[in-house]
GROMACS .gro file of C-alpha atoms in nm:
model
  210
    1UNK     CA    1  12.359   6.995  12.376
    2UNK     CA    2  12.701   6.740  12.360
    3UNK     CA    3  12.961   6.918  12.463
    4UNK     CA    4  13.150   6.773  12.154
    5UNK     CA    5  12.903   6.900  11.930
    6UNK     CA    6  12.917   7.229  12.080
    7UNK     CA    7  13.262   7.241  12.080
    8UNK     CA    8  13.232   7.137  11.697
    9UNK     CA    9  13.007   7.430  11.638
   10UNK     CA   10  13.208   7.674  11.846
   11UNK     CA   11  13.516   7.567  11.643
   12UNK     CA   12  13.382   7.570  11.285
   13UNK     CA   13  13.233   7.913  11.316
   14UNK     CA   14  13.549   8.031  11.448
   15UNK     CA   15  13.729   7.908  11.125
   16UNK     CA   16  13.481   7.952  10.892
   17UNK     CA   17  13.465   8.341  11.010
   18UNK     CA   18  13.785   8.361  10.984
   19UNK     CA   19  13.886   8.200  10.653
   20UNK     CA   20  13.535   8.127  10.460
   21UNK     CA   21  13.335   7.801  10.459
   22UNK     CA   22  13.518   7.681  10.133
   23UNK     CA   23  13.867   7.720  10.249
   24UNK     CA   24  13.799   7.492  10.611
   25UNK     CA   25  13.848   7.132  10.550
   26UNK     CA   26  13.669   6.890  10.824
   27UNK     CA   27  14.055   6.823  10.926
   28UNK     CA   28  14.156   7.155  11.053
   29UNK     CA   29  13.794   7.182  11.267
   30UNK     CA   30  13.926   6.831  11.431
   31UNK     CA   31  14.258   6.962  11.479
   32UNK     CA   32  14.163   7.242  11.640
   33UNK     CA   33  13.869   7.113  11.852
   34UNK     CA   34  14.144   6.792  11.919
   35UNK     CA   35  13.947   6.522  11.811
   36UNK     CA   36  13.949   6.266  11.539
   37UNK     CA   37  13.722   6.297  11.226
   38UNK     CA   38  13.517   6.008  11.299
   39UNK     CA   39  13.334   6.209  11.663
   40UNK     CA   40  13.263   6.469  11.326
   41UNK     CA   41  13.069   6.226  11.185
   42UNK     CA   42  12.936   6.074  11.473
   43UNK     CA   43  12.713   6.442  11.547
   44UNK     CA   44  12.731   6.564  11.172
   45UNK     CA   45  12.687   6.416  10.832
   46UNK     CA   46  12.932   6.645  10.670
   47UNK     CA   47  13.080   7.000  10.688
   48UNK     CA   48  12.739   7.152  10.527
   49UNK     CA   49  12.527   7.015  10.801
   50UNK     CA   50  12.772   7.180  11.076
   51UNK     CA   51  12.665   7.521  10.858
   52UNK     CA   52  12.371   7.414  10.827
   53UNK     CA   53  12.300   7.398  11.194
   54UNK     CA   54  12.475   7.721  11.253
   55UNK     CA   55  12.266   7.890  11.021
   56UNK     CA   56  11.986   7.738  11.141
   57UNK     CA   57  12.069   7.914  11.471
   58UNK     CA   58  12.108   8.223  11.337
   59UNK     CA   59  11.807   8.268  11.132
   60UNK     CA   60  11.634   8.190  11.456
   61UNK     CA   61  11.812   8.382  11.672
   62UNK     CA   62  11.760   8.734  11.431
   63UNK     CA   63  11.377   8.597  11.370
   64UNK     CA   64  11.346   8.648  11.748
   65UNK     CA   65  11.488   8.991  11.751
   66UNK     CA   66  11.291   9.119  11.459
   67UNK     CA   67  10.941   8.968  11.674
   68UNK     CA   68  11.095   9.192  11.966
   69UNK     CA   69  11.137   9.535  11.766
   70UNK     CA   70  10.779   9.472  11.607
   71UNK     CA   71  10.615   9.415  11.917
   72UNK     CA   72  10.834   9.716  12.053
   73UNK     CA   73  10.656   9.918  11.791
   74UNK     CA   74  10.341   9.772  11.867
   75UNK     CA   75  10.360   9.869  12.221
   76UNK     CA   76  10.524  10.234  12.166
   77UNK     CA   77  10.253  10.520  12.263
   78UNK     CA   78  10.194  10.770  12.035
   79UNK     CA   79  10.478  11.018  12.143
   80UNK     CA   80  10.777  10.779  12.096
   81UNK     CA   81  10.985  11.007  11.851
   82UNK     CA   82  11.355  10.951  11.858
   83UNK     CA   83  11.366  10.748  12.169
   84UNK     CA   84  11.221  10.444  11.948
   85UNK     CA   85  11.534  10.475  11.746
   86UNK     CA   86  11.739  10.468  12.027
   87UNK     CA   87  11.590  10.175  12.165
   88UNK     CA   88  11.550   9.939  11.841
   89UNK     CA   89  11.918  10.076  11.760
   90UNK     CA   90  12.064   9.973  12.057
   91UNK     CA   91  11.877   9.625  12.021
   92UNK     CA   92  12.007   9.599  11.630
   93UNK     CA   93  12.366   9.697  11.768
   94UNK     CA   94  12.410   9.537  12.052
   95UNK     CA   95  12.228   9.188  12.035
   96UNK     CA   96  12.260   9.162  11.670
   97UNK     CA   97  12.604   9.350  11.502
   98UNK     CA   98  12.776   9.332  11.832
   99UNK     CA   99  12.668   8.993  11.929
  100UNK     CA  100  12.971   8.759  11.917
  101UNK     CA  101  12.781   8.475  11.772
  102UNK     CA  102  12.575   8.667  11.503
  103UNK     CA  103  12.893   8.873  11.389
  104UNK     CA  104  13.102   8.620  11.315
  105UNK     CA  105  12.769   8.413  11.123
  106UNK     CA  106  12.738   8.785  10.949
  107UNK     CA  107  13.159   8.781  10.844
  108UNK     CA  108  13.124   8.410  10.746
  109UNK     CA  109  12.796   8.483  10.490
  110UNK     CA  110  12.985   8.805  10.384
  111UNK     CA  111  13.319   8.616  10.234
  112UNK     CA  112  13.086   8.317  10.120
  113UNK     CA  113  12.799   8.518   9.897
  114UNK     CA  114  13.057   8.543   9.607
  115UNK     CA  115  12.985   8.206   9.572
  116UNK     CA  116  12.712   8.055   9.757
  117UNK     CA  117  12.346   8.149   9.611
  118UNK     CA  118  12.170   8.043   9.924
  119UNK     CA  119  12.400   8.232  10.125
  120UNK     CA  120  12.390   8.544   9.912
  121UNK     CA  121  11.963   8.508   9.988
  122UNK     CA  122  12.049   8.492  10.362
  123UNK     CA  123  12.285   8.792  10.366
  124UNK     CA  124  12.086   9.026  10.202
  125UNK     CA  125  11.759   8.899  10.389
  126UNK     CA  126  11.903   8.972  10.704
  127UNK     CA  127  12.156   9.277  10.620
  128UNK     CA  128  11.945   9.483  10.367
  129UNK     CA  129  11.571   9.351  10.338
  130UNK     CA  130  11.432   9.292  10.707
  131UNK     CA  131  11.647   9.614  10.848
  132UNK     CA  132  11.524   9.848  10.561
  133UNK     CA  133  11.161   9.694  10.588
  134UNK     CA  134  11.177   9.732  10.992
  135UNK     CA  135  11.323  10.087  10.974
  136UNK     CA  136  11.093  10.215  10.710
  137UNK     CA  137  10.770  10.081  10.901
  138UNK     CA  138  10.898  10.335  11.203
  139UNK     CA  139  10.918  10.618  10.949
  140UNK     CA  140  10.581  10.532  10.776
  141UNK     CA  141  10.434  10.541  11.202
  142UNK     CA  142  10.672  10.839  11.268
  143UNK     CA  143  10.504  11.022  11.032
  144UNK     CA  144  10.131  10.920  11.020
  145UNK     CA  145  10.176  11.016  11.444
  146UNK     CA  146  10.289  11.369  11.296
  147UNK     CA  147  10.656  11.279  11.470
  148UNK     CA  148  10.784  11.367  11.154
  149UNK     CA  149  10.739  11.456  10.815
  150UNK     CA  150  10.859  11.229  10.518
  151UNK     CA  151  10.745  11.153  10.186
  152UNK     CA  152  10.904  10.878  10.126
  153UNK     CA  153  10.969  10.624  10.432
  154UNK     CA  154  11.186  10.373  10.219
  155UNK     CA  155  11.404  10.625  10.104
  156UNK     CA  156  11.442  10.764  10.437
  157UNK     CA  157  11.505  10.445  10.589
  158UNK     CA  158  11.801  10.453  10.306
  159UNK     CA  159  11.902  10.750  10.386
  160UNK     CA  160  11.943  10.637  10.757
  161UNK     CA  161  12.053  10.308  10.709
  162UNK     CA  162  12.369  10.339  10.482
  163UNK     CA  163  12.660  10.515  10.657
  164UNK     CA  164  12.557  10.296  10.936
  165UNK     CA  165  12.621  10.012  10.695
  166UNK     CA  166  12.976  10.117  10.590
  167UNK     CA  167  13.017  10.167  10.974
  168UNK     CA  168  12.966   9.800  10.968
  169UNK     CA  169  13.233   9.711  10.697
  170UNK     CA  170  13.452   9.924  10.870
  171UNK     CA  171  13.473   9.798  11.152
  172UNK     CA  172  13.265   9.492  11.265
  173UNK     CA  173  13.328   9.289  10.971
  174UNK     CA  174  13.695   9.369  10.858
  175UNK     CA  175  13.847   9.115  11.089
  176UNK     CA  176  13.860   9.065  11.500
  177UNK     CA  177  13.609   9.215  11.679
  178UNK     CA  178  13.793   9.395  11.926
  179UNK     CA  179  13.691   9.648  12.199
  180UNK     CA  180  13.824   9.957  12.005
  181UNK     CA  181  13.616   9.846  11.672
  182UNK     CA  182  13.315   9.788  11.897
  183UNK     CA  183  13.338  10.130  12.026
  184UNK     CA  184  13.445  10.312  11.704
  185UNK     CA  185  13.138  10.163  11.545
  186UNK     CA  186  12.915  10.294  11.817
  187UNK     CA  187  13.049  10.631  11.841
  188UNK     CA  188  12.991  10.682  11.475
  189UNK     CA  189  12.645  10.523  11.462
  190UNK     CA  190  12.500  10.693  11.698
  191UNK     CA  191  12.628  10.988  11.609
  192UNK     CA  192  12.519  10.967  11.287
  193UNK     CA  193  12.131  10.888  11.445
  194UNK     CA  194  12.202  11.199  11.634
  195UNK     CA  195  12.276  11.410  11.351
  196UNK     CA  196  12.021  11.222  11.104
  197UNK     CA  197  11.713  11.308  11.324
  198UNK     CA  198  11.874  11.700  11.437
  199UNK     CA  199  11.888  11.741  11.059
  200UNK     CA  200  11.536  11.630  11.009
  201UNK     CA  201  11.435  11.835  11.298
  202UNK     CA  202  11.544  12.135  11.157
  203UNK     CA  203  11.407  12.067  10.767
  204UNK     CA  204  11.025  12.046  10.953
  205UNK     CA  205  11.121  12.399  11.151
  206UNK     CA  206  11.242  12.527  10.776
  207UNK     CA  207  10.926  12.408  10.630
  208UNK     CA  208  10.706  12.537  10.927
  209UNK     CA  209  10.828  12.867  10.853
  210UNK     CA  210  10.803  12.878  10.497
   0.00000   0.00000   0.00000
């Protein structure tokens, strides 16, 4: 790609992560990338095509890591248990949530679905709907492998999925993503898997012996 473009790209996520798509004028992306507004309009038609394209990357970019954690659970043997988790956790962490790129495309969609439509669809597509789907598919093949017992996959996926969410607010989308928010957030996620499967662990022992 142009390095201008890139460098336009780079730029207006920064902002627009920062201070919301509505509030960055195609001024302050030249200022800060140093350029005048015409080289904008030489590689873009207008702001919304610069979001446009950096959605466009994004979408693409978590399509490709949902393909990975449904092949992973194509490919996982029978006995995968907890280690599954581990694995499509550290994946949804660490090259989604953690991922400089897709965390600052996450902070810009959560200030702008107040009052964008389309990006209130995108936003809850990829923060609620294809996690909840993915992680309630494990449960549902947890359980028919006799890994563990649920009745209700969705809800359990619920259950799972919501502290780690206001983990998320907490820290990864509540300004900079610093070191010390990075590891805050995966201290208390994981601990939380820890304690989430230990606590279903010991419900199957109770029933067992009931």
């Amino acid at each position: 790609m142009n390095g201008t473009k890139q460098r336009i790209l780079d730029v207006s996520l920064d902002l627009f992560s920062q201070n919301g798509f509505s509030a960055v004028s195609v001024r302050d992306i030249c200022k800060r990338v140093g350029i005048k507004e015409s080289s904008v309009y030489y590689h873009f038609k207008n702001k919304q095509s610069i979001l446009d394209d950096l959605l466009q990357h994004f979408e693409a970019a978590a399509t490709e890591l949902m393909l990975q954690l449904e092949q992973a659970l194509k490919d996982a043997p029978d006995t995968f248990g907890e280690n599954l988790w581990k694995e499509t956790c550290y994946c949804f962490f660490e090259k989604y949530l953690l991922d400089g790129y897709c965390n600052k495309i996450m902070r810009l969609l959560s200030i702008e679905r107040f009052c964008n439509e389309e990006i209130q669809k995108i936003y809850d597509c990829w923060m609620f709907d294809k996690p909840l789907h993915f992680q309630a598919k494990v449960f549902s093949l947890l359980n028919t492998a006799g890994i563990i017992k649920t009745s209700d996959s969705e809800y359990s996926a619920v259950k799972l999925y919501a502290p780690i969410f206001l983990f998320m607010q907490q820290w990864l989308f509540c300004g900079t993503l610093t070191d010390e928010c990075k590891q805050a957030f995966r201290e208390n996620a994981y601990r939380h898997i820890q304690k989430f499967f230990i606590e279903m662990e010991d419900k199957q022992y109770d029933k067992c012996m009931t």
